[in-house]
Short mmCIF file of C-alpha atoms in Angstrom, two decimals:
data_model
loop_
_atom_site.label_atom_id
_atom_site.label_comp_id
_atom_site.label_asym_id
_atom_site.label_seq_id
_atom_site.Cartn_x
_atom_site.Cartn_y
_atom_site.Cartn_z
CA UNK A 1 7.93 -1.49 -13.93
CA UNK A 2 10.73 0.86 -13.71
CA UNK A 3 11.17 2.86 -10.52
CA UNK A 4 12.89 6.09 -11.32
CA UNK A 5 15.42 7.70 -8.99
CA UNK A 6 14.74 11.21 -10.08
CA UNK A 7 16.91 13.96 -8.76
CA UNK A 8 15.22 16.37 -6.51
CA UNK A 9 16.40 19.88 -5.92
CA UNK A 10 16.30 20.91 -9.54
CA UNK A 11 18.93 23.39 -10.49
CA UNK A 12 20.25 23.84 -6.98
CA UNK A 13 22.35 20.72 -7.00
CA UNK A 14 22.15 17.85 -4.57
CA UNK A 15 22.36 18.53 -0.83
CA UNK A 16 25.33 17.06 1.06
CA UNK A 17 24.45 15.33 4.20
CA UNK A 18 26.65 13.62 6.78
CA UNK A 19 26.44 10.10 8.14
CA UNK A 20 26.93 9.41 11.84
CA UNK A 21 27.78 5.82 12.54
CA UNK A 22 27.16 4.56 16.09
CA UNK A 23 27.44 1.20 17.72
CA UNK A 24 24.36 -0.42 19.03
CA UNK A 25 20.76 0.64 18.57
CA UNK A 26 18.81 3.81 18.88
CA UNK A 27 15.88 3.57 21.21
CA UNK A 28 13.49 6.21 22.44
CA UNK A 29 13.93 7.15 26.04
CA UNK A 30 10.25 7.94 26.44
CA UNK A 31 7.33 6.20 24.86
CA UNK A 32 5.92 8.13 21.97
CA UNK A 33 8.72 7.36 19.60
CA UNK A 34 11.78 9.10 18.52
CA UNK A 35 10.40 11.98 16.49
CA UNK A 36 11.41 15.24 18.06
CA UNK A 37 13.49 13.78 20.78
CA UNK A 38 17.08 14.87 21.40
CA UNK A 39 20.01 12.59 20.61
CA UNK A 40 22.87 14.63 21.95
CA UNK A 41 25.42 17.36 21.45
CA UNK A 42 28.07 16.96 18.77
CA UNK A 43 31.30 18.92 19.32
CA UNK A 44 34.64 18.84 17.51
CA UNK A 45 38.01 19.30 19.20
CA UNK A 46 40.29 21.86 17.75
CA UNK A 47 42.16 18.98 16.04
CA UNK A 48 38.92 18.02 14.28
CA UNK A 49 37.99 15.00 16.34
CA UNK A 50 34.19 14.63 16.72
CA UNK A 51 32.94 14.31 20.30
CA UNK A 52 29.39 13.24 20.89
CA UNK A 53 27.66 13.54 24.21
CA UNK A 54 24.70 11.18 24.36
CA UNK A 55 22.86 10.86 27.62
CA UNK A 56 25.45 9.95 30.16
CA UNK A 57 28.08 8.90 27.65
CA UNK A 58 30.91 10.60 25.79
CA UNK A 59 31.82 9.13 22.43
CA UNK A 60 34.99 9.97 20.56
CA UNK A 61 35.04 9.42 16.84
CA UNK A 62 36.79 10.29 13.62
CA UNK A 63 35.90 12.00 10.38
CA UNK A 64 36.04 9.58 7.47
CA UNK A 65 35.90 10.50 3.78
CA UNK A 66 33.86 7.71 2.24
CA UNK A 67 35.51 5.85 -0.60
CA UNK A 68 32.08 5.00 -1.93
CA UNK A 69 29.64 7.88 -1.25
CA UNK A 70 26.00 7.16 -0.46
CA UNK A 71 22.95 8.49 -2.13
CA UNK A 72 19.97 9.12 0.18
CA UNK A 73 16.79 7.78 -1.37
CA UNK A 74 13.47 9.03 -0.12
CA UNK A 75 10.36 7.03 -0.92
CA UNK A 76 7.65 8.89 -2.78
CA UNK A 77 3.96 8.41 -2.21
CA UNK A 78 4.38 6.64 1.13
CA UNK A 79 0.71 6.16 1.73
CA UNK A 80 -0.08 4.68 -1.68
CA UNK A 81 -0.92 1.03 -1.95
CA UNK A 82 1.49 -0.99 -3.95
CA UNK A 83 4.34 1.29 -3.02
CA UNK A 84 6.23 -1.56 -1.39
CA UNK A 85 9.83 -2.59 -1.54
CA UNK A 86 11.96 -1.55 -4.52
CA UNK A 87 9.04 -1.00 -6.75
CA UNK A 88 8.09 2.22 -5.07
CA UNK A 89 9.38 5.42 -6.56
CA UNK A 90 12.42 7.06 -4.96
CA UNK A 91 13.99 10.41 -5.23
CA UNK A 92 17.64 10.99 -4.72
CA UNK A 93 17.52 13.68 -2.08
CA UNK A 94 21.15 14.05 -0.99
CA UNK A 95 24.62 12.68 -1.29
CA UNK A 96 26.78 11.61 1.67
CA UNK A 97 30.52 11.83 1.21
CA UNK A 98 31.55 12.10 4.82
CA UNK A 99 30.85 10.01 7.88
CA UNK A 100 31.54 10.54 11.59
CA UNK A 101 32.45 7.14 12.87
CA UNK A 102 32.03 6.56 16.60
CA UNK A 103 33.49 3.16 17.33
CA UNK A 104 35.16 3.62 20.69
CA UNK A 105 33.41 2.46 23.73
CA UNK A 106 31.40 5.28 25.23
CA UNK A 107 32.89 6.70 28.34
CA UNK A 108 30.27 7.10 31.03
CA UNK A 109 29.88 10.55 32.52
CA UNK A 110 30.22 10.28 36.26
CA UNK A 111 28.36 13.09 37.78
CA UNK A 112 29.58 14.52 41.08
CA UNK A 113 28.01 13.20 44.20
CA UNK A 114 26.29 16.22 45.73
CA UNK A 115 28.09 17.52 48.85
CA UNK A 116 26.27 17.15 52.03
CA UNK A 117 24.85 20.33 53.15
CA UNK B 1 11.19 19.09 22.58
CA UNK B 2 12.42 22.55 23.20
CA UNK B 3 15.63 23.57 21.55
CA UNK B 4 18.69 23.45 23.67
CA UNK B 5 20.23 26.74 24.69
CA UNK B 6 23.90 27.63 24.86
CA UNK B 7 23.68 27.57 28.63
CA UNK B 8 22.37 23.99 28.60
CA UNK B 9 25.13 22.95 26.18
CA UNK B 10 27.81 24.50 28.38
CA UNK B 11 26.35 22.89 31.52
CA UNK B 12 26.57 19.48 29.78
CA UNK B 13 30.13 20.14 28.82
CA UNK B 14 30.93 20.98 32.40
CA UNK B 15 29.25 17.81 33.70
CA UNK B 16 31.21 15.83 31.16
CA UNK B 17 34.34 17.48 32.30
CA UNK B 18 35.26 18.65 28.84
CA UNK B 19 37.24 21.78 28.35
CA UNK B 20 35.43 24.13 26.06
CA UNK B 21 38.67 25.80 25.13
CA UNK B 22 39.80 22.62 23.46
CA UNK B 23 36.71 22.48 21.35
CA UNK B 24 35.54 24.44 18.32
CA UNK B 25 33.01 27.03 19.31
CA UNK B 26 30.15 25.63 17.27
CA UNK B 27 28.03 22.77 18.55
CA UNK B 28 25.45 20.64 16.74
CA UNK B 29 22.42 19.76 18.86
CA UNK B 30 21.11 16.60 17.28
CA UNK B 31 17.56 15.58 17.49
CA UNK B 32 15.34 13.24 15.59
CA UNK B 33 13.28 14.90 12.88
CA UNK B 34 9.57 14.34 12.60
CA UNK B 35 9.85 11.59 9.96
CA UNK B 36 13.01 9.99 11.29
CA UNK B 37 11.49 6.75 12.44
CA UNK B 38 9.19 6.33 9.43
CA UNK B 39 11.68 4.37 7.39
CA UNK B 40 11.07 6.42 4.27
CA UNK B 41 14.78 7.07 3.64
CA UNK B 42 17.29 4.49 2.70
CA UNK B 43 20.93 4.53 1.67
CA UNK B 44 22.39 3.41 -1.67
CA UNK B 45 26.14 2.91 -1.83
CA UNK B 46 27.47 4.37 -5.06
CA UNK B 47 29.92 2.70 -7.35
CA UNK B 48 32.64 4.84 -8.88
CA UNK B 49 31.18 7.23 -11.49
CA UNK B 50 27.63 7.10 -10.22
CA UNK B 51 28.19 9.94 -7.79
CA UNK B 52 29.52 12.18 -10.57
CA UNK B 53 26.54 11.20 -12.72
CA UNK B 54 24.07 12.28 -10.01
CA UNK B 55 25.96 15.51 -9.42
CA UNK B 56 25.85 16.19 -13.15
CA UNK B 57 22.07 16.04 -12.97
CA UNK B 58 21.58 12.59 -14.46
CA UNK B 59 19.09 10.06 -13.00
CA UNK B 60 19.41 6.51 -12.04
CA UNK B 61 16.62 4.02 -12.60
CA UNK B 62 15.67 0.88 -10.77
CA UNK B 63 14.21 -1.75 -13.14
CA UNK B 64 12.59 -5.05 -12.60
CA UNK B 65 9.18 -6.71 -12.60
CA UNK B 66 7.91 -8.19 -9.38
CA UNK B 67 9.32 -11.56 -10.30
CA UNK B 68 12.73 -10.26 -11.23
CA UNK B 69 15.66 -9.25 -9.01
CA UNK B 70 15.91 -5.51 -9.19
CA UNK B 71 18.78 -3.83 -10.94
CA UNK B 72 19.90 -0.23 -10.97
CA UNK B 73 20.74 1.43 -14.30
CA UNK B 74 22.71 4.51 -15.16
CA UNK B 75 22.72 5.82 -18.71
CA UNK B 76 25.10 3.13 -19.86
CA UNK B 77 25.64 0.54 -17.11
CA UNK B 78 23.67 -1.98 -15.10
CA UNK B 79 24.17 -3.05 -11.48
CA UNK B 80 22.79 -5.81 -9.30
CA UNK B 81 21.34 -4.52 -5.99
CA UNK B 82 21.78 -6.31 -2.71
CA UNK B 83 21.07 -5.33 0.84
CA UNK B 84 24.12 -5.11 3.09
CA UNK B 85 23.63 -5.20 6.83
CA UNK B 86 25.89 -3.47 9.31
CA UNK B 87 26.03 -4.09 13.00
CA UNK B 88 26.11 -0.34 13.54
CA UNK B 89 23.42 2.29 13.35
CA UNK B 90 23.73 4.80 10.55
CA UNK B 91 22.12 8.25 11.10
CA UNK B 92 21.75 10.56 8.16
CA UNK B 93 21.89 14.22 9.05
CA UNK B 94 21.25 17.17 6.69
CA UNK B 95 23.04 20.38 7.43
CA UNK B 96 25.65 18.79 9.63
CA UNK B 97 29.04 20.45 9.17
CA UNK B 98 32.46 18.92 9.26
CA UNK B 99 35.32 20.53 11.21
CA UNK B 100 36.80 21.85 7.97
CA UNK B 101 33.56 23.54 7.05
CA UNK B 102 33.29 25.07 10.48
CA UNK B 103 36.82 26.35 10.40
CA UNK B 104 36.33 27.83 6.93
CA UNK B 105 33.22 29.68 8.01
CA UNK B 106 34.27 31.66 11.03
CA UNK B 107 30.95 33.46 11.24
CA UNK B 108 29.08 30.19 11.68
CA UNK B 109 26.32 30.12 14.27
CA UNK B 110 27.29 28.99 17.70
CA UNK B 111 24.55 26.38 18.01
CA UNK B 112 23.41 24.40 14.98
CA UNK B 113 20.16 22.56 15.57
CA UNK B 114 20.39 19.55 13.27
CA UNK B 115 17.54 17.16 12.74
CA UNK B 116 18.28 13.57 12.00
CA UNK B 117 16.35 12.77 8.80
CA UNK B 118 16.47 9.01 9.22
CA UNK B 119 18.52 6.05 10.38
CA UNK B 120 19.18 2.55 9.23
CA UNK B 121 21.30 -0.50 9.90
CA UNK B 122 21.48 -1.50 6.31
CA UNK B 123 22.08 -0.04 2.86
CA UNK B 124 21.81 -1.07 -0.78
CA UNK B 125 25.06 -2.26 -2.27
CA UNK B 126 25.69 -2.29 -6.01
CA UNK B 127 27.68 -4.63 -8.16
CA UNK B 128 28.17 -4.09 -11.91
CA UNK B 129 26.56 -6.86 -13.84
CA UNK B 130 25.86 -7.92 -17.41
CA UNK B 131 22.71 -6.24 -18.79
CA UNK B 132 19.85 -8.72 -18.91
CA UNK B 133 19.19 -8.61 -22.63
CA UNK B 134 17.88 -12.06 -23.50
CA UNK B 135 14.40 -10.82 -22.74
CA UNK B 136 14.82 -8.12 -25.43
CA UNK B 137 15.28 -10.69 -28.10
CA UNK B 138 12.45 -12.83 -26.67
CA UNK B 139 10.01 -9.85 -26.74
CA UNK B 140 10.84 -8.91 -30.30
CA UNK B 141 10.58 -12.48 -31.48
CA UNK B 142 7.01 -12.72 -30.32
CA UNK B 143 6.07 -11.06 -33.58
CA UNK B 144 8.89 -10.84 -36.12
CA UNK B 145 8.27 -8.71 -39.18
CA UNK B 146 7.55 -10.87 -42.19
CA UNK B 147 7.37 -8.16 -44.81
CA UNK B 148 4.47 -6.24 -46.27
CA UNK B 149 3.09 -9.26 -48.11
CA UNK B 150 2.91 -11.35 -45.03
CA UNK B 151 0.01 -13.71 -44.97
CA UNK B 152 0.09 -13.62 -41.16
CA UNK B 153 -3.37 -13.23 -39.69
CA UNK B 154 -3.62 -9.44 -39.28
CA UNK B 155 -6.47 -9.78 -36.82
CA UNK B 156 -4.18 -11.29 -34.26
CA UNK B 157 -2.66 -8.48 -32.34
CA UNK B 158 0.73 -9.09 -30.79
CA UNK B 159 2.24 -6.60 -28.47
CA UNK B 160 4.66 -4.15 -30.18
CA UNK B 161 7.39 -2.25 -28.39
CA UNK B 162 8.60 1.31 -28.63
CA UNK B 163 11.92 2.41 -27.12
CA UNK B 164 10.08 3.64 -23.98
CA UNK B 165 8.36 0.24 -23.66
CA UNK B 166 11.63 -1.55 -23.89
CA UNK B 167 13.25 0.77 -21.32
CA UNK B 168 10.51 -0.14 -18.78
CA UNK B 169 10.67 -3.89 -19.48
CA UNK B 170 14.28 -4.69 -19.91
CA UNK B 171 16.76 -4.76 -17.00
CA UNK B 172 19.50 -2.84 -18.76
CA UNK B 173 20.63 0.71 -19.29
CA UNK B 174 19.41 2.71 -22.28
CA UNK B 175 22.75 2.56 -24.05
CA UNK B 176 23.05 -1.21 -23.51
CA UNK B 177 19.51 -1.68 -24.89
CA UNK B 178 20.13 0.48 -27.94
CA UNK B 179 23.39 -1.24 -28.63
CA UNK B 180 21.80 -4.66 -28.42
CA UNK B 181 19.08 -3.56 -30.83
CA UNK B 182 21.80 -2.78 -33.29
CA UNK B 183 23.56 -6.09 -32.67
CA UNK B 184 20.40 -8.07 -33.39
CA UNK B 185 19.74 -5.91 -36.48
CA UNK B 186 16.41 -4.69 -35.20
CA UNK B 187 14.72 -1.86 -37.04
CA UNK B 188 11.99 0.61 -36.33
CA UNK B 189 8.83 0.10 -38.29
CA UNK B 190 6.05 2.62 -37.65
CA UNK B 191 7.75 3.60 -34.42
CA UNK B 192 8.01 0.07 -33.08
CA UNK B 193 11.16 -2.00 -32.80
CA UNK B 194 10.97 -5.17 -34.92
CA UNK B 195 13.26 -8.04 -35.79
CA UNK B 196 12.90 -9.59 -39.22
CA UNK B 197 11.60 -13.06 -39.50
CA UNK B 198 14.59 -15.08 -40.74
CA UNK B 199 13.06 -16.27 -44.08
CA UNK B 200 12.16 -12.68 -44.94
CA UNK B 201 15.53 -11.51 -44.01
CA UNK B 202 17.11 -14.07 -46.33
CA UNK B 203 14.70 -13.06 -49.05
CA UNK B 204 15.88 -9.49 -48.80
CA UNK B 205 19.54 -10.52 -48.69
CA UNK B 206 19.04 -12.69 -51.73
CA UNK B 207 17.57 -9.75 -53.70
CA UNK B 208 20.73 -7.81 -52.91
CA UNK B 209 23.26 -10.58 -53.61
CA UNK B 210 21.57 -11.43 -56.90
CA UNK B 211 21.68 -7.79 -57.94
CA UNK B 212 25.36 -7.62 -56.97
CA UNK B 213 26.01 -10.60 -59.16
CA UNK B 214 24.00 -9.46 -62.20
CA UNK B 215 25.59 -6.04 -62.00
CA UNK B 216 29.00 -7.45 -61.42
CA UNK B 217 29.64 -4.96 -58.62
CA UNK B 218 32.57 -5.26 -56.31
CA UNK B 219 31.47 -6.60 -52.97
CA UNK B 220 33.10 -3.60 -51.35
CA UNK B 221 31.30 -1.06 -53.50
CA UNK B 222 27.57 -1.65 -53.61
CA UNK B 223 25.66 1.53 -54.52
CA UNK B 224 22.66 2.31 -52.34
CA UNK B 225 20.92 4.39 -55.00
CA UNK B 226 20.93 1.69 -57.65
CA UNK B 227 19.75 -0.98 -55.13
CA UNK B 228 16.75 1.14 -54.23
CA UNK B 229 15.96 1.83 -57.83
CA UNK B 230 16.27 -1.82 -58.94
CA UNK B 231 14.70 -3.48 -55.95
CA UNK B 232 12.23 -0.81 -54.84
CA UNK B 233 9.44 -2.42 -56.85
CA UNK B 234 9.98 -5.76 -55.01
CA UNK B 235 10.31 -4.67 -51.37
CA UNK B 236 9.82 -1.51 -49.31
CA UNK B 237 12.87 0.73 -49.74
CA UNK B 238 13.30 1.00 -45.96
CA UNK B 239 13.73 -2.77 -45.86
CA UNK B 240 16.28 -2.72 -48.66
CA UNK B 241 18.27 -0.08 -46.90
CA UNK B 242 17.95 -1.99 -43.64
CA UNK B 243 19.37 -5.19 -45.09
CA UNK B 244 22.26 -3.31 -46.58
CA UNK B 245 22.96 -1.71 -43.21
CA UNK B 246 22.72 -5.07 -41.47
CA UNK B 247 25.06 -6.85 -43.83
CA UNK B 248 27.35 -4.11 -44.97
CA UNK B 249 29.35 -1.13 -43.80
CA UNK B 250 27.98 2.18 -45.07
CA UNK B 251 30.31 4.81 -46.43
CA UNK B 252 30.13 7.86 -48.65
CA UNK B 253 32.59 8.40 -51.44
CA UNK B 254 34.12 11.73 -52.53
CA UNK B 255 31.27 12.43 -54.84
CA UNK B 256 28.79 12.10 -51.96
CA UNK B 257 27.35 8.77 -53.17
CA UNK B 258 26.39 6.15 -50.57
CA UNK B 259 27.97 2.76 -50.92
CA UNK B 260 28.18 -0.41 -48.82
CA UNK B 261 31.13 -2.70 -48.17
CA UNK B 262 29.48 -6.09 -47.71
CA UNK B 263 30.42 -8.19 -44.67
CA UNK B 264 31.62 -11.44 -46.22
CA UNK B 265 31.69 -13.30 -42.91
CA UNK B 266 28.22 -12.20 -41.91
CA UNK B 267 26.66 -13.20 -45.27
CA UNK B 268 28.35 -16.62 -45.26
CA UNK B 269 27.17 -17.14 -41.71
CA UNK B 270 23.56 -16.30 -42.54
CA UNK B 271 23.56 -18.66 -45.48
CA UNK B 272 25.01 -21.38 -43.33
CA UNK B 273 22.23 -20.87 -40.79
CA UNK B 274 19.62 -21.09 -43.58
CA UNK B 275 21.11 -24.44 -44.71
CA UNK B 276 21.55 -25.90 -41.21
CA UNK B 277 18.19 -25.08 -39.81
CA UNK B 278 16.46 -27.56 -42.09
CA UNK B 279 17.80 -30.71 -40.41
CA UNK B 280 19.04 -31.99 -37.08
CA UNK B 281 22.57 -32.46 -38.43
CA UNK B 282 24.57 -32.70 -41.61
CA UNK B 283 27.49 -34.60 -42.99
CA UNK B 284 30.21 -32.03 -42.62
CA UNK B 285 31.94 -32.36 -45.96
CA UNK B 286 28.62 -32.35 -47.85
CA UNK B 287 27.55 -29.31 -45.95
CA UNK B 288 30.81 -27.47 -46.69
CA UNK B 289 30.42 -28.15 -50.41
CA UNK B 290 26.80 -26.98 -50.62
CA UNK B 291 27.62 -23.98 -48.42
CA UNK B 292 30.43 -22.73 -50.62
CA UNK B 293 28.22 -23.12 -53.69
CA UNK B 294 25.43 -21.13 -52.03
CA UNK B 295 27.34 -18.01 -51.12
CA UNK B 296 27.76 -15.10 -53.59
CA UNK B 297 30.51 -15.22 -56.19
CA UNK B 298 33.80 -14.08 -54.71
CA UNK B 299 33.08 -15.09 -51.11
CA UNK B 300 34.93 -17.82 -49.32
CA UNK B 301 33.31 -19.87 -46.61
CA UNK B 302 35.33 -20.92 -43.50
CA UNK B 303 34.24 -22.89 -40.51
CA UNK B 304 35.40 -20.17 -38.09
CA UNK B 305 32.63 -17.93 -39.49
CA UNK B 306 30.17 -20.22 -37.64
CA UNK B 307 31.41 -19.65 -34.08
CA UNK B 308 28.47 -19.50 -31.73
CA UNK B 309 26.17 -20.67 -34.52
CA UNK B 310 27.09 -24.24 -35.29
CA UNK B 311 29.09 -27.08 -33.75
CA UNK B 312 31.16 -29.72 -35.45
CA UNK B 313 31.09 -33.22 -34.04
CA UNK B 314 34.61 -34.46 -34.73
CA UNK B 315 34.05 -37.77 -32.96
CA UNK B 316 31.41 -39.08 -35.31
CA UNK B 317 32.36 -40.92 -38.52
CA UNK B 318 31.76 -39.13 -40.92
CA UNK B 319 32.08 -35.85 -39.03
CA UNK B 320 28.88 -33.99 -38.71
CA UNK B 321 27.77 -30.40 -38.09
CA UNK B 322 24.62 -29.05 -36.42
CA UNK B 323 22.99 -25.75 -35.57
CA UNK B 324 23.64 -24.51 -31.99
CA UNK B 325 22.95 -20.83 -31.50
CA UNK B 326 24.45 -19.18 -28.42
CA UNK B 327 21.44 -16.81 -28.21
CA UNK B 328 19.14 -19.77 -27.68
CA UNK B 329 21.07 -20.83 -24.58
CA UNK B 330 20.31 -19.68 -20.97
CA UNK B 331 21.55 -16.30 -19.80
CA UNK B 332 22.44 -17.41 -16.26
CA UNK B 333 26.06 -18.67 -15.91
CA UNK B 334 25.32 -21.99 -14.15
CA UNK B 335 22.32 -22.77 -16.36
CA UNK B 336 24.41 -22.02 -19.47
CA UNK B 337 27.09 -24.50 -18.41
CA UNK B 338 24.49 -27.08 -17.48
CA UNK B 339 22.92 -26.73 -20.89
CA UNK B 340 26.25 -26.99 -22.70
CA UNK B 341 27.34 -30.06 -20.73
CA UNK B 342 24.01 -31.78 -21.46
CA UNK B 343 24.59 -31.21 -25.18
CA UNK B 344 28.14 -32.50 -25.03
CA UNK B 345 29.84 -34.12 -22.08
CA UNK B 346 33.39 -32.91 -22.73
CA UNK B 347 34.44 -29.71 -24.50
CA UNK B 348 37.77 -28.33 -25.61
CA UNK B 349 38.39 -24.73 -24.83
CA UNK B 350 38.32 -23.85 -28.51
CA UNK B 351 34.91 -25.33 -28.99
CA UNK B 352 33.29 -23.95 -25.81
CA UNK B 353 34.67 -20.42 -25.92
CA UNK B 354 32.17 -19.01 -28.43
CA UNK B 355 29.37 -20.34 -26.23
CA UNK B 356 30.58 -18.73 -23.02
CA UNK B 357 32.37 -15.58 -24.20
CA UNK B 358 29.29 -13.43 -23.60
CA UNK B 359 29.18 -14.50 -19.94
CA UNK B 360 32.41 -12.80 -19.11
CA UNK B 361 32.01 -9.89 -16.69
CA UNK B 362 33.95 -6.72 -17.16
CA UNK B 363 37.41 -7.96 -16.52
CA UNK B 364 36.77 -11.68 -16.49
CA UNK B 365 38.33 -14.15 -18.87
CA UNK B 366 36.96 -17.39 -20.41
CA UNK B 367 39.66 -19.19 -18.45
CA UNK B 368 38.30 -17.83 -15.19
CA UNK B 369 34.85 -18.96 -16.06
CA UNK B 370 36.02 -22.43 -16.95
CA UNK B 371 37.92 -22.65 -13.66
CA UNK B 372 34.78 -21.72 -11.79
CA UNK B 373 32.16 -23.73 -13.62
CA UNK B 374 33.97 -26.71 -15.05
CA UNK B 375 36.49 -29.38 -14.28
CA UNK B 376 39.32 -30.17 -16.56
CA UNK B 377 40.98 -33.41 -17.55
CA UNK B 378 43.19 -34.78 -20.34
CA UNK B 379 41.72 -36.79 -23.15
CA UNK B 380 44.01 -38.14 -25.91
CA UNK B 381 46.57 -35.51 -25.06
CA UNK B 382 44.02 -32.70 -25.29
CA UNK B 383 42.70 -30.69 -22.39
CA UNK B 384 38.93 -31.04 -22.09
CA UNK B 385 36.30 -29.60 -19.75
CA UNK B 386 33.32 -31.29 -18.23
CA UNK B 387 30.73 -30.49 -15.68
CA UNK B 388 31.60 -30.18 -11.96
CA UNK B 389 28.37 -31.87 -11.01
CA UNK B 390 26.33 -34.74 -12.51
CA UNK B 391 23.88 -33.46 -15.09
#
């Protein structure tokens, strides 16, 4: 069986997404899973360096133009039986040509010790 | 979770001791979208050219039955797929802007709430590979066409394949499949792709060569119209035209008449096959004599016409020749070499080349293949290749 990577988005052209590459794993802070929970704030310096504040850490990264872009494949018919592995149907939803690579060790944010009143 | 406000963002900046003046005004507040953890999204790393194809609106297809390793096909190329793991986490974010985009769009909103669509620590990697076309020949040979007078039991129904059927069964791109159909001289009969049964093919060829002979035509100027007129009562005209197309080059002269320039090498080769398939091996010199006598007047037989079809055993006394068709050998590299080395222990490069040429990847040479899969040594002053491992 052929699984077709049909293009979604019709005449509008493919969306361009961005990849953020982080060290380590992503885990939910609360139980109940990740959906809806915040990751952090992404800023850029005036020189274009991405700065990500995640929890109590600051991460500095760099913008990388990917030599080999990625296509984002979204599985169709998730609930259907037999839609396992590569033999499910996929749609190409977006292209990724840019990634924000955060490889430096996160700097911990040391909050001020509250002054004694 | 409630969306963050500018005040909250600024408070975080302050706690982090970052100077807002050194930052671009816009901030992305990243959160996980509702489907982020569901694993429905995955990443496919694109080889050169594929990105442009997708942007041009063309599709890619993943092909493979459950027992086959999946391949990805563009319109004209085939790629193996492999999972690559990274030790990092990859988050994919729609609507996330780069610094350039933010600078270019001064009116951009101060806070951009971006939802992470998914994340992964692996992605699909592609590597260009040879299209897996052996199956195509195998499928079509399940039921070769034996002509309209075939005494084959018509009640037995064999599967027949349309172009669409082949596209879903063969792990190759459409162009590679269509090209291979041409290479194997397949034709469409009633909408289905068929190969001709060899005896029937020779029967058709024989009609044509006998006509060429009786009409004393030049081998490079065989008229289509007359062939159809003279032979149309013997065989379907589509078949006559097909055999001319298979064994000749079609052209149109200034008067608009269709002619064929016959392929001498291909005709000699087919006749050799017909002779050789009737026995295990032949005395070489006897074979060469009979072969030359069997080909149409004006054609000259040469052993190099039989590359990939027959093999000469120069070590036997007298020398012999036997049928060995490259298309009957395994498609996988290692299996092909194992097979060749079990037929003959040591090969010269000249002898083995026709039997491994088709294994060469895009920029690979026969020499590179031999280095990888064989071991060389000298025998009587000649370089020979044998297996790297015991067969």
